[in-house]
Rosetta silent file (secondary structure, phi, psi, omega in degrees, C-alpha in Angstrom):
SEQUENCE: XXXXXXXXXXXXXXXXXXXXXXXXXXXXXXXXXXXXXXXXXXXXXXXXXXXXXXXXXXXXXXXXXXXXXXXXXXXXXXXXXXXXXXXXXXXXXXXXXXXXXXXXXXXXXXXXXXXXXXXXXXXXXXXXXXXXXX
SCORE:     score description
SCORE:     0.000 S_00000001
   1 L     0.000  -24.689  178.683  -13.832   24.927   19.475 S_00000001
   2 L   -91.648  137.429 -179.631  -12.053   22.931   22.139 S_00000001
   3 L  -102.269   62.976 -174.837  -12.653   19.214   22.264 S_00000001
   4 L   -59.475  -34.074 -179.205  -12.052   18.858   25.976 S_00000001
   5 L   -82.568  -11.367  179.253  -13.981   15.588   26.179 S_00000001
   6 L    79.412   14.785 -177.483  -12.087   14.125   23.200 S_00000001
   7 H   -62.629  -48.840 -179.110  -15.258   13.362   21.241 S_00000001
   8 H   -67.338  -37.353  178.745  -13.984   14.676   17.921 S_00000001
   9 H   -62.756  -44.616  178.375  -10.587   13.072   18.425 S_00000001
  10 H   -64.147  -40.212  178.918  -12.187    9.660   19.014 S_00000001
  11 H   -64.098  -42.874  179.239  -14.441   10.117   15.986 S_00000001
  12 H   -64.069  -42.240  178.453  -11.474   11.034   13.773 S_00000001
  13 H   -63.317  -38.719  178.640   -9.510    8.027   14.992 S_00000001
  14 H   -64.533  -39.472  179.127  -12.475    5.747   14.269 S_00000001
  15 H   -62.920  -51.382 -177.208  -12.725    7.107   10.718 S_00000001
  16 H   -68.848  -31.859  176.391   -9.058    6.560    9.887 S_00000001
  17 H   -63.117  -44.249  178.534   -9.065    3.133   11.580 S_00000001
  18 H   -63.394  -41.572  178.461  -12.005    2.063    9.382 S_00000001
  19 H   -64.533  -41.614  177.514  -10.263    3.390    6.259 S_00000001
  20 H   -58.916  -46.338  179.503   -7.060    1.582    7.238 S_00000001
  21 H   -63.793  -39.908  177.780   -8.988   -1.668    7.653 S_00000001
  22 H   -63.461  -43.157  179.623  -10.695   -1.208    4.276 S_00000001
  23 H   -60.192  -49.562  179.973   -7.346   -0.578    2.577 S_00000001
  24 H   -65.607  -38.442  177.466   -5.782   -3.688    4.065 S_00000001
  25 H   -61.662  -44.440  178.807   -8.861   -5.785    3.322 S_00000001
  26 H   -61.248  -36.432 -179.957   -8.719   -4.658   -0.313 S_00000001
  27 H   -80.404   -8.401 -178.820   -5.042   -5.604   -0.516 S_00000001
  28 L    73.470   33.022 -176.922   -5.790   -8.983    1.054 S_00000001
  29 L  -115.301  148.251  171.790   -3.510   -8.305    4.012 S_00000001
  30 L   -73.151  147.374  177.990   -3.812   -8.927    7.708 S_00000001
  31 L   -67.670  140.288  177.031   -3.777   -5.784    9.801 S_00000001
  32 L   -63.823  142.478  178.398   -0.420   -4.997   11.397 S_00000001
  33 L   -98.791   81.584 -177.485   -0.247   -5.801   15.084 S_00000001
  34 L  -138.688  105.706 -177.563    1.372   -2.594   16.315 S_00000001
  35 L   -65.771  -16.265  179.754   -0.186   -0.743   19.263 S_00000001
  36 L   -90.041   -8.130 -178.624    1.835    2.382   18.403 S_00000001
  37 L   -68.319  126.075 -178.428    0.474    2.616   14.858 S_00000001
  38 L   -91.274  -22.873  174.435   -1.685    5.741   14.479 S_00000001
  39 L    66.802   29.912  174.605   -3.142    4.844   11.063 S_00000001
  40 L   -84.096  -14.061  173.696   -3.305    8.347    9.595 S_00000001
  41 E  -154.638  164.495  176.860   -1.513    6.905    6.588 S_00000001
  42 E  -129.383  139.485  177.337   -0.402    3.469    5.448 S_00000001
  43 E  -120.038  128.342  177.074    2.897    2.548    3.860 S_00000001
  44 E  -107.057  116.461  175.110    3.331   -0.593    1.801 S_00000001
  45 E   -79.169  104.929 -171.601    6.898   -1.851    1.492 S_00000001
  46 H   -65.941  -44.112  176.472    6.660   -3.346   -1.996 S_00000001
  47 H   -62.247  -37.893  178.308    9.662   -5.717   -1.888 S_00000001
  48 H   -64.551  -43.658  177.717    8.485   -7.034    1.472 S_00000001
  49 H   -64.013  -42.379  178.708    4.966   -7.529    0.112 S_00000001
  50 H   -60.530  -43.322 -179.717    6.396   -9.144   -3.038 S_00000001
  51 H   -62.925  -44.237 -177.461    8.505  -11.497   -0.918 S_00000001
  52 H   -70.840  -32.014 -178.669    5.590  -12.543    1.268 S_00000001
  53 H   -85.520  -41.083 -167.979    3.246  -13.090   -1.676 S_00000001
  54 H  -127.642   -3.359  175.929    5.514  -14.493   -4.354 S_00000001
  55 L   103.817  166.045 -174.857    8.913  -15.361   -2.873 S_00000001
  56 H   -64.258  -41.817 -177.580   12.433  -14.048   -2.611 S_00000001
  57 H   -61.264  -41.986  178.133   13.407  -14.490   -6.284 S_00000001
  58 H   -65.372  -44.651 -179.973   10.519  -12.339   -7.434 S_00000001
  59 H   -59.660  -41.581  178.359   11.243   -9.642   -4.826 S_00000001
  60 H   -64.044  -41.601  177.995   14.881   -9.512   -5.918 S_00000001
  61 H   -61.853  -43.717 -179.587   13.851   -9.193   -9.576 S_00000001
  62 H   -59.015  -49.292 -178.259   11.450   -6.381   -8.717 S_00000001
  63 H   -66.329  -41.667 -177.332   14.092   -4.375   -6.846 S_00000001
  64 H   -72.825  -29.138 -171.071   16.824   -5.002   -9.436 S_00000001
  65 H   -98.920   -8.540 -174.110   14.672   -4.308  -12.472 S_00000001
  66 L  -137.458  147.380  173.472   12.677   -1.216  -11.582 S_00000001
  67 L   -69.691  150.752 -179.077   13.195    2.249  -10.194 S_00000001
  68 L   -56.448  -29.469 -176.774   11.524    2.774   -6.801 S_00000001
  69 L   -83.190  -13.158 -174.040    9.019    5.227   -8.344 S_00000001
  70 H   -54.480  -44.914 -177.584    7.945    2.843  -11.154 S_00000001
  71 H   -60.820  -43.609 -179.080    5.138    1.231   -9.156 S_00000001
  72 H   -63.801  -42.327 -179.700    3.630    4.619   -8.243 S_00000001
  73 H   -65.208  -46.968  179.915    3.775    5.803  -11.854 S_00000001
  74 H   -64.400  -37.532  178.142    2.192    2.621  -13.218 S_00000001
  75 H   -59.804  -41.154  178.825   -0.511    2.711  -10.559 S_00000001
  76 H   -70.147  -48.470 -176.387   -1.451    6.207  -11.731 S_00000001
  77 H   -67.809  -43.248 -172.120   -1.183    5.490  -15.456 S_00000001
  78 H   -93.075  -26.482 -174.777   -2.822    2.077  -15.517 S_00000001
  79 H  -119.962   -7.096  179.296   -5.274    2.230  -12.616 S_00000001
  80 L    71.303   23.162 -179.392   -5.956    5.943  -12.190 S_00000001
  81 L  -115.326  121.069 -178.045   -4.788    5.883   -8.563 S_00000001
  82 L  -104.741  115.867  177.428   -2.324    8.521   -7.457 S_00000001
  83 L  -121.948  168.113  176.876   -0.320    7.710   -4.343 S_00000001
  84 E   -88.639  146.630  171.352    2.836    9.121   -2.836 S_00000001
  85 E   -74.443  125.753 -174.897    6.162    7.400   -3.186 S_00000001
  86 H   -67.063  -24.632 -176.690    7.023    6.326    0.360 S_00000001
  87 H   -57.180  -28.132  179.055   10.754    6.991    0.021 S_00000001
  88 H   -76.930   -4.341 -177.601   10.209   10.702    0.553 S_00000001
  89 H  -118.103   29.394 -179.548    8.695   10.012    3.975 S_00000001
  90 L    59.858   32.955  176.763   11.581    8.039    5.473 S_00000001
  91 L  -102.663  176.507  176.887    9.851    4.833    4.420 S_00000001
  92 L   -54.065  148.701 -174.347   11.421    1.941    2.511 S_00000001
  93 L   -55.462  -42.392  179.235   12.967    3.006   -0.786 S_00000001
  94 L  -109.780   89.172 -177.943   10.434    1.112   -2.921 S_00000001
  95 E  -150.981  164.722  174.039    7.126    1.772   -1.195 S_00000001
  96 E  -122.262  147.116 -178.940    3.809    3.541   -1.571 S_00000001
  97 E  -120.280  130.439 -178.491    2.154    5.762    0.985 S_00000001
  98 E  -115.788  119.545  174.141   -1.609    6.103    1.258 S_00000001
  99 E   -77.238  137.298  179.618   -3.114    9.032    3.134 S_00000001
 100 L  -105.959   18.206 -172.933   -6.210    8.052    5.074 S_00000001
 101 L  -104.582  -12.712 -166.225   -7.328   11.635    5.618 S_00000001
 102 L  -131.386    1.729  179.516   -8.841   12.849    2.403 S_00000001
 103 L  -114.627  160.603  175.120  -10.899   10.322    0.433 S_00000001
 104 L   -62.040  151.292 -178.199  -14.341    8.844    1.047 S_00000001
 105 L   -51.075  -43.300 -174.660  -14.326    5.668    3.129 S_00000001
 106 L   -70.477   -6.648  179.501  -15.388    3.522    0.181 S_00000001
 107 H   -78.673  -21.383 -168.926  -12.307    4.561   -1.860 S_00000001
 108 H   -77.795  -35.399  178.391   -9.826    2.643    0.255 S_00000001
 109 H   -64.578  -44.880  175.588  -10.744   -0.966   -0.470 S_00000001
 110 H   -62.169  -32.267  176.250  -10.369   -0.434   -4.261 S_00000001
 111 H   -64.186  -44.765  176.962   -6.995    1.232   -3.643 S_00000001
 112 H   -59.831  -43.029  178.507   -5.872   -1.860   -1.742 S_00000001
 113 H   -63.298  -38.424 -179.553   -7.110   -4.082   -4.568 S_00000001
 114 H   -66.409  -39.860  177.267   -5.250   -1.934   -7.120 S_00000001
 115 H   -62.081  -49.342  179.517   -1.980   -2.220   -5.185 S_00000001
 116 H   -63.064  -40.288 -178.976   -2.351   -5.996   -4.939 S_00000001
 117 H   -65.919  -41.276  179.031   -3.438   -6.219   -8.580 S_00000001
 118 H   -67.984  -39.221  176.289   -0.499   -4.234   -9.910 S_00000001
 119 H   -61.745  -38.242  176.456    1.914   -6.333   -7.878 S_00000001
 120 H   -63.876  -35.797  176.692    0.257   -9.404   -9.422 S_00000001
 121 H   -63.639  -43.900  176.047    0.849   -7.856  -12.866 S_00000001
 122 H   -60.093  -41.633 -179.843    4.560   -7.478  -12.088 S_00000001
 123 H   -63.369  -41.814  177.583    4.589  -11.088  -10.931 S_00000001
 124 H   -61.143  -39.858  177.813    2.957  -12.242  -14.162 S_00000001
 125 H   -63.257  -44.439  178.266    5.629  -10.338  -16.106 S_00000001
 126 H   -60.369  -46.004 -179.718    8.351  -12.001  -14.032 S_00000001
 127 H   -63.146  -41.956  179.870    6.846  -15.467  -14.588 S_00000001
 128 H   -62.481  -40.886  179.259    6.537  -14.896  -18.330 S_00000001
 129 H   -68.860  -35.751  179.120   10.195  -13.888  -18.547 S_00000001
 130 H   -68.472  -29.403 -177.017   11.286  -16.883  -16.456 S_00000001
 131 L   -99.902   15.728  173.140    9.370  -19.224  -18.743 S_00000001
 132 L    78.511   13.853 -178.214   10.783  -17.725  -21.932 S_00000001
 133 L   -94.240    9.609 -178.125    7.692  -15.817  -23.026 S_00000001
 134 L  -170.997    0.000    0.000    9.328  -12.411  -22.930 S_00000001
């Protein structure tokens, strides 16, 4: 029962590291360069991601126009992916938190794609409103 040699601990870390990498790959993001990051979960700061992908004006619109939980609700309703709202975990107010402990490895890349895809949908909505189509 004791893992004195650390074999199980290393195996568990390898599993969550691989899931973390799959999630980020799916979202089209570079892995964070943080040696203290444990990778048992991932938190995506949505305004920060919006800013880096689509610019400051879009990020401001996103924050001003939607409740912090909206992204999580739409992700569940429209994509069938249920994530935690990051704000309850001392994360940024408008963020999503992905546990890397409980799904099959192959589930994480599609989750990353869904996060990126939904953010792209918000961006399309923003562009349509800016160009008078809505």
